[in-house]
Structure formats: structure tokens, C-alpha cells
């Protein structure tokens, strides 16, 4: 497959890029600034400057965009609105690295992880910003999107190799009550989703089994 990875130089993006190359895909790294990458093709461009032509011809576009400071948090929804606009009607699938804060903790889907009492208050703005990005996708038409939320404990330096399970919109835990996954295993799950043809127009989640 021809795969483009947006923000391919980030922690999640670089692992996703490496996983895609490991599987023999034709990978293009899209980065705002020039960074070292093993990808054979590179596009140096801000996500907000991407055009339909830039993303033409790809089977899958994996969006690993991240924004963390208060003034950049609106970028989560704004960049997805831009991607939706330039991908409308495209045959390409858009897979988005999502957040866990917007997962539901009740079957009625009225309470999210970020609204729970024990959720760190410092992370609420980020969770809300990422949740707003998800709403942009939900309201889109003509875009084949999938939003993949990680487990509650998303471990940047965790090792690869654990079995994982794909879930739905509700936070789930293993037999010990834990909800964890490493960035490396998340990247593996993302490529499994990319290689399949399921979950179009859905938000799904992934955690260690």
C-alpha cells in the first residue's frame, strides 16, 4: 500500500512509520520541518498547508498530529477540519491517532474518561481538544475516517510484543483492571487497521489483552 504519515517525526508517528516500512509498504513521511526519517519519500509541509494534490494517490493517510500547549490545542480540531476538506470524495482512508480522554465510561455514553473524578485536571484541556477533533470527523461526509483511541495508560517507552484487543467507544480494561498499551503496540495495531478495510466512519479503541 501507499501510506502517508502526517507528523512522521513525532513519537507515535515515527513508530507508525517504522512499522509500515517493516511490513513493506511504500511510505511517505509528511513533516513540518526536516527531520531524519527512514521513509523513502518525504514531504516538508505544515499540515495546514497540505492540498488535495499532496495527498492524492495514497491508499491510507495516517494522521499522528499532536499539539500540547494551550495556544496550539485548537489545532486538533482545526487540522482535522482541513484534512476533511481536502480529502472529501477521496478514495483514501484517513486513520487518526486519537486520545483516550473522550472514551466513555458508562453504557449510556454520557460520561467520558476526562470527566471522571480521578482524571488529572492538567490533562482536561488536551482531552477536550482531541474530543473536539473527533467531533469534526463525526460530522464529516465523504471521508473514510477511523479514529483509534489508545488505552488510558499510553506508555511512550513501553516495549512491543503484547497481545492487544480492539474495542469500541467505551474504556475497557484487562482481567486485572488495567487499561494500558505501549506506543509500539499501538503502532502495530494502527497498521493492522490500515491493512484491513474495517471500522470506516468509526472511533475504536485498543488496549493490551
Short mmCIF file of C-alpha atoms in Angstrom, two decimals:
data_model
loop_
_atom_site.label_atom_id
_atom_site.label_comp_id
_atom_site.label_asym_id
_atom_site.label_seq_id
_atom_site.Cartn_x
_atom_site.Cartn_y
_atom_site.Cartn_z
CA UNK A 1 0.00 0.00 0.00
CA UNK A 2 0.95 3.62 -0.41
CA UNK A 3 0.83 5.18 3.04
CA UNK A 4 1.39 8.78 4.10
CA UNK A 5 2.17 9.51 7.75
CA UNK A 6 1.47 13.06 8.90
CA UNK A 7 3.79 14.18 11.73
CA UNK A 8 6.04 11.24 10.95
CA UNK A 9 8.80 12.67 13.12
CA UNK A 10 6.80 12.53 16.37
CA UNK A 11 6.94 9.73 18.91
CA UNK A 12 3.82 7.98 17.64
CA UNK A 13 4.38 8.97 14.02
CA UNK A 14 7.93 7.65 13.90
CA UNK A 15 6.91 4.27 15.30
CA UNK A 16 3.99 4.06 12.87
CA UNK A 17 6.35 4.92 10.02
CA UNK A 18 8.82 2.24 11.12
CA UNK A 19 6.04 -0.34 11.43
CA UNK A 20 4.72 0.46 7.95
CA UNK A 21 8.20 0.15 6.44
CA UNK A 22 8.78 -3.12 8.31
CA UNK A 23 5.72 -4.51 6.55
CA UNK A 24 6.93 -3.46 3.12
CA UNK A 25 4.60 -0.56 2.43
CA UNK A 26 5.53 2.44 0.28
CA UNK A 27 5.73 5.18 2.90
CA UNK A 28 5.82 8.96 2.61
CA UNK A 29 6.72 10.97 5.72
CA UNK A 30 4.99 14.34 5.98
CA UNK A 31 6.70 16.69 8.41
CA UNK A 32 6.55 20.39 9.19
CA UNK A 33 10.33 20.59 9.41
CA UNK A 34 13.13 18.46 8.03
CA UNK A 35 13.94 15.57 10.39
CA UNK A 36 15.78 12.31 9.97
CA UNK A 37 13.41 9.54 8.88
CA UNK A 38 13.78 6.10 7.31
CA UNK A 39 10.86 6.80 4.98
CA UNK A 40 11.93 6.75 1.29
CA UNK A 41 9.71 9.73 0.41
CA UNK A 42 9.49 12.98 2.37
CA UNK A 43 7.18 15.99 2.15
CA UNK A 44 8.23 19.00 4.21
CA UNK A 45 5.00 20.89 4.73
CA UNK A 46 2.81 22.10 7.56
CA UNK A 47 -0.39 20.07 7.84
CA UNK A 48 -2.43 23.26 7.38
CA UNK A 49 -0.69 23.86 4.03
CA UNK A 50 -1.39 20.42 2.60
CA UNK A 51 -3.51 20.30 -0.54
CA UNK A 52 -5.60 17.64 -2.24
CA UNK A 53 -2.74 17.16 -4.69
CA UNK A 54 -0.30 16.49 -1.84
CA UNK A 55 -2.46 13.61 -0.61
CA UNK A 56 -3.50 12.23 -3.99
CA UNK A 57 -2.65 8.63 -4.80
CA UNK A 58 -2.34 7.32 -1.24
CA UNK A 59 -4.33 4.31 -0.08
CA UNK A 60 -4.08 5.30 3.57
CA UNK A 61 -3.19 8.55 5.33
CA UNK A 62 -2.24 8.16 8.99
CA UNK A 63 -2.53 11.38 10.99
CA UNK A 64 -0.27 11.49 14.05
CA UNK A 65 -0.64 15.24 14.63
CA UNK A 66 -0.10 16.38 18.20
CA UNK A 67 -0.42 19.72 19.98
CA UNK A 68 0.21 20.17 23.68
CA UNK A 69 0.48 23.83 24.65
CA UNK A 70 -2.61 25.92 25.47
CA UNK A 71 -2.30 28.13 22.41
CA UNK A 72 -1.91 25.19 20.00
CA UNK A 73 -4.62 22.88 21.37
CA UNK A 74 -7.29 24.21 18.93
CA UNK A 75 -5.11 22.72 16.20
CA UNK A 76 -6.55 19.29 16.96
CA UNK A 77 -9.94 20.21 15.53
CA UNK A 78 -8.70 22.79 13.03
CA UNK A 79 -6.24 20.48 11.30
CA UNK A 80 -8.83 17.71 11.05
CA UNK A 81 -11.31 20.15 9.54
CA UNK A 82 -8.66 20.99 6.96
CA UNK A 83 -7.93 17.32 6.21
CA UNK A 84 -11.64 16.58 5.89
CA UNK A 85 -11.97 19.46 3.45
CA UNK A 86 -9.14 18.36 1.15
CA UNK A 87 -9.99 14.64 1.36
CA UNK A 88 -13.72 14.90 0.70
CA UNK A 89 -14.63 12.41 -2.00
CA UNK A 90 -11.18 10.80 -1.96
CA UNK A 91 -10.80 7.03 -2.03
CA UNK A 92 -8.03 7.27 0.56
CA UNK A 93 -8.70 6.23 4.15
CA UNK A 94 -7.83 8.65 6.94
CA UNK A 95 -6.67 6.98 10.16
CA UNK A 96 -6.26 9.30 13.13
CA UNK A 97 -4.11 8.83 16.23
CA UNK A 98 -6.67 9.73 18.88
CA UNK A 99 -6.84 10.18 22.61
CA UNK A 100 -8.32 8.15 25.46
CA UNK A 101 -9.95 11.06 27.28
CA UNK A 102 -13.02 11.03 25.06
CA UNK A 103 -13.74 7.33 25.60
CA UNK A 104 -16.95 6.69 27.52
CA UNK A 105 -17.07 5.14 30.97
CA UNK A 106 -20.77 4.29 31.03
CA UNK A 107 -23.03 2.37 28.65
CA UNK A 108 -25.24 5.43 28.12
CA UNK A 109 -22.26 7.30 26.64
CA UNK A 110 -22.94 10.36 28.74
CA UNK A 111 -19.69 10.39 30.76
CA UNK A 112 -16.16 10.37 29.37
CA UNK A 113 -12.82 9.44 30.89
CA UNK A 114 -11.85 13.12 31.06
CA UNK A 115 -14.99 13.87 33.09
CA UNK A 116 -14.14 11.26 35.72
CA UNK A 117 -13.19 12.49 39.19
CA UNK A 118 -9.73 10.90 39.13
CA UNK A 119 -8.75 12.28 35.71
CA UNK A 120 -5.82 14.75 36.06
CA UNK A 121 -7.13 18.30 35.75
CA UNK A 122 -4.00 19.35 33.87
CA UNK A 123 -4.91 16.98 31.04
CA UNK A 124 -8.55 18.05 30.68
CA UNK A 125 -7.86 20.79 28.08
CA UNK A 126 -5.93 18.33 25.89
CA UNK A 127 -8.63 15.67 26.19
CA UNK A 128 -11.34 18.20 25.32
CA UNK A 129 -9.36 19.48 22.33
CA UNK A 130 -8.85 15.97 20.99
CA UNK A 131 -12.51 15.18 21.60
CA UNK A 132 -13.47 18.21 19.52
CA UNK A 133 -11.31 16.83 16.73
CA UNK A 134 -13.27 13.58 16.89
CA UNK A 135 -16.50 15.56 16.53
CA UNK A 136 -15.16 17.12 13.34
CA UNK A 137 -14.75 13.63 11.91
CA UNK A 138 -18.20 12.53 13.08
CA UNK A 139 -19.79 15.47 11.28
CA UNK A 140 -17.86 14.94 8.05
CA UNK A 141 -19.26 13.48 4.87
CA UNK A 142 -17.43 11.78 2.05
CA UNK A 143 -14.31 10.94 4.09
CA UNK A 144 -13.33 7.37 5.02
CA UNK A 145 -12.06 8.04 8.52
CA UNK A 146 -11.20 5.88 11.51
CA UNK A 147 -10.23 7.30 14.92
CA UNK A 148 -8.11 4.98 17.07
CA UNK A 149 -8.08 5.80 20.79
CA UNK A 150 -5.32 4.25 22.89
CA UNK A 151 -5.70 2.75 26.35
CA UNK A 152 -5.88 5.08 29.36
CA UNK A 153 -2.22 4.39 30.17
CA UNK A 154 -0.48 5.15 26.88
CA UNK A 155 3.15 4.22 27.52
CA UNK A 156 5.65 6.07 25.35
CA UNK A 157 8.56 3.81 26.26
CA UNK A 158 6.74 0.53 26.71
CA UNK A 159 8.03 -2.49 24.82
CA UNK A 160 6.43 -4.03 21.75
CA UNK A 161 5.02 -7.53 21.67
CA UNK A 162 1.96 -7.65 23.92
CA UNK A 163 -1.24 -9.04 22.51
CA UNK A 164 -3.89 -6.38 22.06
CA UNK A 165 -7.64 -6.19 21.68
CA UNK A 166 -9.69 -3.76 19.62
CA UNK A 167 -12.64 -2.27 21.47
CA UNK A 168 -15.36 0.23 20.84
CA UNK A 169 -16.23 3.64 22.27
CA UNK A 170 -16.08 2.61 25.94
CA UNK A 171 -12.94 2.39 28.04
CA UNK A 172 -12.19 -1.27 28.71
CA UNK A 173 -9.72 -2.99 31.00
CA UNK A 174 -7.97 -6.33 31.23
CA UNK A 175 -8.64 -9.01 33.85
CA UNK A 176 -6.57 -7.03 36.36
CA UNK A 177 -8.48 -3.81 35.77
CA UNK A 178 -5.67 -2.20 33.79
CA UNK A 179 -6.01 -0.23 30.57
CA UNK A 180 -2.54 0.02 29.05
CA UNK A 181 -0.75 -0.09 25.72
CA UNK A 182 2.68 0.95 24.54
CA UNK A 183 3.24 3.33 21.66
CA UNK A 184 4.97 0.44 19.86
CA UNK A 185 2.00 -1.90 20.18
CA UNK A 186 -0.34 0.94 19.28
CA UNK A 187 1.66 1.41 16.06
CA UNK A 188 1.27 -2.30 15.33
CA UNK A 189 -2.48 -2.06 15.88
CA UNK A 190 -2.70 1.02 13.66
CA UNK A 191 -1.03 -0.84 10.79
CA UNK A 192 -3.32 -3.83 11.29
CA UNK A 193 -6.28 -1.48 10.95
CA UNK A 194 -4.68 0.15 7.90
CA UNK A 195 -4.23 -3.22 6.22
CA UNK A 196 -7.84 -4.16 6.82
CA UNK A 197 -10.92 -2.50 5.46
CA UNK A 198 -12.99 -2.25 8.61
CA UNK A 199 -14.08 0.47 11.03
CA UNK A 200 -14.73 3.13 8.39
CA UNK A 201 -16.55 6.06 9.96
CA UNK A 202 -15.95 4.72 13.46
CA UNK A 203 -14.00 5.52 16.59
CA UNK A 204 -12.40 2.38 18.02
CA UNK A 205 -10.01 1.76 20.89
CA UNK A 206 -7.08 -0.53 21.61
CA UNK A 207 -5.51 -1.90 24.80
CA UNK A 208 -3.32 -4.76 25.90
CA UNK A 209 -5.18 -8.05 26.25
#
